[in-house]
Amino acid sequence: MKYFLLLLLLSCSCSPELTPEETVISQVKIFTSAFFSDNYTEAVKYTHDRLLNMSGGEEGHIQMLKDNKEMMLNDGVIIEKFEVSEDVTIAKFSDNEYHCLVPTTMIMIINGQKMEIRDYFFGFSDATQKEWKFVQSELLRDNGGTLSPVQNFKTNIEIPAKPDPVPID
């Protein structure tokens, strides 16, 4: 029995630490999976604090997510597939802040038409890069106006323009 415990401890202590890119991908996948499985409490753990505050705190943000999802269902919008790309960009913004850009692809059915929609999540982390908080990049493009959770937002990562949805046959 003691050899089993020793082996278990060794295997745990020797497991490789995730790279910052792997950490980002893992956390975005947890974040999006939580949303799609209606586990909103888990999703808010990966949502930028200022966005939560703008939504009335965690409970307000959860209600907004539920309302948006219900509105999509009522409008006949179906999310068929959601993918997180591994082509993550991470950049040091300051001594204690890192930013990342995570490409995503969503296949949706809107009014009976299947569409491919590409966009990005933008992430924020401290210098450790162990915990990331995300917002949809559209809230940061051109400072997102009054909807932006980060007024006068600055980054050294270029946020590409959102491409138009592409119909899929």
Short mmCIF file of C-alpha atoms in Angstrom, two decimals:
data_model
loop_
_atom_site.label_atom_id
_atom_site.label_comp_id
_atom_site.label_asym_id
_atom_site.label_seq_id
_atom_site.Cartn_x
_atom_site.Cartn_y
_atom_site.Cartn_z
CA MET A 1 0.00 0.00 0.00
CA LYS A 2 2.79 2.44 0.86
CA TYR A 3 4.40 1.77 -2.55
CA PHE A 4 1.12 2.64 -4.23
CA LEU A 5 0.95 5.95 -2.34
CA LEU A 6 4.57 6.69 -3.20
CA LEU A 7 3.92 5.96 -6.87
CA LEU A 8 0.82 8.18 -6.78
CA LEU A 9 2.76 11.05 -5.20
CA LEU A 10 5.59 10.71 -7.71
CA SER A 11 3.22 10.70 -10.66
CA CYS A 12 1.47 13.82 -9.39
CA SER A 13 4.68 15.68 -8.65
CA CYS A 14 6.20 14.82 -12.01
CA SER A 15 3.25 15.90 -14.14
CA PRO A 16 4.32 18.74 -16.37
CA GLU A 17 3.01 22.21 -15.71
CA LEU A 18 0.85 23.69 -18.44
CA THR A 19 2.34 26.34 -20.67
CA PRO A 20 0.59 29.73 -20.60
CA GLU A 21 -0.97 28.92 -24.00
CA GLU A 22 -2.27 25.57 -22.74
CA THR A 23 -3.65 27.28 -19.65
CA VAL A 24 -5.51 29.84 -21.77
CA ILE A 25 -6.97 27.17 -24.06
CA SER A 26 -8.01 25.02 -21.12
CA GLN A 27 -9.69 27.92 -19.33
CA VAL A 28 -11.50 29.21 -22.44
CA LYS A 29 -12.81 25.69 -23.04
CA ILE A 30 -14.04 25.44 -19.44
CA PHE A 31 -15.61 28.91 -19.78
CA THR A 32 -17.45 28.14 -23.03
CA SER A 33 -18.43 24.59 -22.00
CA ALA A 34 -19.92 25.98 -18.80
CA PHE A 35 -22.03 28.44 -20.80
CA PHE A 36 -23.27 25.85 -23.29
CA SER A 37 -24.12 23.39 -20.50
CA ASP A 38 -26.01 26.09 -18.53
CA ASN A 39 -23.42 26.03 -15.74
CA TYR A 40 -23.42 29.81 -15.47
CA THR A 41 -21.85 29.84 -12.00
CA GLU A 42 -18.75 28.21 -13.49
CA ALA A 43 -18.78 30.54 -16.51
CA VAL A 44 -18.66 33.69 -14.38
CA LYS A 45 -15.42 32.45 -12.78
CA TYR A 46 -13.73 33.17 -16.12
CA THR A 47 -15.55 36.44 -16.87
CA HIS A 48 -13.70 39.73 -16.46
CA ASP A 49 -14.64 41.39 -13.15
CA ARG A 50 -15.56 44.71 -14.75
CA LEU A 51 -17.99 42.98 -17.09
CA LEU A 52 -19.56 41.27 -14.08
CA ASN A 53 -19.86 44.63 -12.32
CA MET A 54 -21.48 46.20 -15.39
CA SER A 55 -24.03 43.37 -15.40
CA GLY A 56 -25.05 43.83 -11.77
CA GLY A 57 -22.60 41.38 -10.23
CA GLU A 58 -22.47 37.62 -10.64
CA GLU A 59 -26.24 37.13 -10.23
CA GLY A 60 -27.01 39.91 -12.71
CA HIS A 61 -24.55 38.49 -15.22
CA ILE A 62 -25.96 34.98 -14.83
CA GLN A 63 -29.46 36.32 -15.45
CA MET A 64 -28.23 38.21 -18.54
CA LEU A 65 -26.63 35.01 -19.90
CA LYS A 66 -29.85 33.07 -19.31
CA ASP A 67 -31.94 35.80 -20.95
CA ASN A 68 -29.65 35.97 -23.99
CA LYS A 69 -29.70 32.19 -24.40
CA GLU A 70 -33.49 32.10 -24.10
CA MET A 71 -33.82 34.93 -26.65
CA MET A 72 -31.63 33.00 -29.09
CA LEU A 73 -33.75 29.87 -28.65
CA ASN A 74 -36.96 31.87 -29.13
CA ASP A 75 -35.50 33.39 -32.31
CA GLY A 76 -34.66 29.92 -33.62
CA VAL A 77 -30.91 30.38 -33.36
CA ILE A 78 -29.13 27.08 -32.83
CA ILE A 79 -25.46 26.82 -31.94
CA GLU A 80 -24.40 23.61 -33.60
CA LYS A 81 -20.67 23.67 -32.87
CA PHE A 82 -18.17 25.86 -31.02
CA GLU A 83 -14.41 25.48 -31.41
CA VAL A 84 -11.52 27.14 -29.65
CA SER A 85 -8.41 27.50 -31.80
CA GLU A 86 -5.01 26.60 -30.41
CA ASP A 87 -3.51 29.59 -32.24
CA VAL A 88 -3.44 31.74 -29.10
CA THR A 89 -1.55 35.03 -28.90
CA ILE A 90 -0.19 36.06 -25.49
CA ALA A 91 1.64 39.31 -24.84
CA LYS A 92 3.06 41.01 -21.79
CA PHE A 93 1.28 44.34 -21.39
CA SER A 94 2.98 45.54 -18.21
CA ASP A 95 5.01 44.11 -15.34
CA ASN A 96 1.87 42.71 -13.74
CA GLU A 97 -0.55 42.21 -16.64
CA TYR A 98 -0.70 39.88 -19.61
CA HIS A 99 -3.24 39.86 -22.44
CA CYS A 100 -4.25 37.10 -24.83
CA LEU A 101 -6.33 36.71 -27.97
CA VAL A 102 -8.11 33.40 -28.58
CA PRO A 103 -9.67 32.70 -32.00
CA THR A 104 -13.02 30.93 -31.98
CA THR A 105 -15.29 29.45 -34.62
CA MET A 106 -18.99 28.91 -34.17
CA ILE A 107 -21.36 27.07 -36.48
CA MET A 108 -24.88 28.42 -36.04
CA ILE A 109 -28.20 27.94 -37.73
CA ILE A 110 -29.95 31.28 -38.12
CA ASN A 111 -33.36 31.38 -39.83
CA GLY A 112 -32.67 27.95 -41.30
CA GLN A 113 -29.31 29.01 -42.78
CA LYS A 114 -26.13 27.41 -41.45
CA MET A 115 -23.45 30.05 -40.84
CA GLU A 116 -19.81 30.00 -39.79
CA ILE A 117 -18.97 32.83 -37.42
CA ARG A 118 -15.39 33.58 -36.43
CA ASP A 119 -14.40 35.88 -33.60
CA TYR A 120 -12.09 36.12 -30.60
CA PHE A 121 -12.09 36.09 -26.84
CA PHE A 122 -9.73 38.55 -25.23
CA GLY A 123 -8.16 37.51 -21.93
CA PHE A 124 -6.51 39.28 -19.03
CA SER A 125 -4.15 37.78 -16.44
CA ASP A 126 -1.64 38.87 -13.86
CA ALA A 127 2.06 38.12 -14.21
CA THR A 128 1.64 34.47 -13.14
CA GLN A 129 -0.61 33.68 -16.16
CA LYS A 130 -2.37 31.00 -14.09
CA GLU A 131 -5.86 32.51 -14.05
CA TRP A 132 -7.41 34.25 -17.03
CA LYS A 133 -10.57 36.37 -17.26
CA PHE A 134 -12.25 36.80 -20.64
CA VAL A 135 -14.48 39.15 -22.59
CA GLN A 136 -15.76 38.97 -26.13
CA SER A 137 -13.36 40.97 -28.27
CA GLU A 138 -16.23 42.96 -29.79
CA LEU A 139 -16.54 44.76 -26.45
CA LEU A 140 -12.98 46.05 -26.83
CA ARG A 141 -12.82 46.91 -30.53
CA ASP A 142 -12.58 50.66 -30.92
CA ASN A 143 -13.01 50.81 -27.13
CA GLY A 144 -16.51 49.36 -27.51
CA GLY A 145 -18.16 52.64 -26.55
CA THR A 146 -20.14 52.59 -23.33
CA LEU A 147 -20.43 48.78 -23.47
CA SER A 148 -16.70 48.29 -22.99
CA PRO A 149 -15.82 46.86 -19.57
CA VAL A 150 -12.43 48.54 -19.87
CA GLN A 151 -12.72 52.24 -20.73
CA ASN A 152 -9.76 53.71 -22.63
CA PHE A 153 -8.63 50.16 -23.25
CA LYS A 154 -5.05 49.67 -24.41
CA THR A 155 -3.18 46.56 -25.45
CA ASN A 156 -0.18 45.60 -27.53
CA ILE A 157 -2.18 42.84 -29.25
CA GLU A 158 -3.94 43.79 -32.46
CA ILE A 159 -7.60 42.79 -32.28
CA PRO A 160 -8.66 41.95 -35.83
CA ALA A 161 -11.94 43.19 -37.21
CA LYS A 162 -14.72 40.65 -36.89
CA PRO A 163 -15.17 38.87 -40.22
CA ASP A 164 -18.63 38.66 -41.72
CA PRO A 165 -20.52 35.41 -41.13
CA VAL A 166 -20.06 32.93 -43.95
CA PRO A 167 -23.04 30.87 -45.19
CA ILE A 168 -22.37 27.15 -45.29
CA ASP A 169 -24.14 25.02 -47.88
#
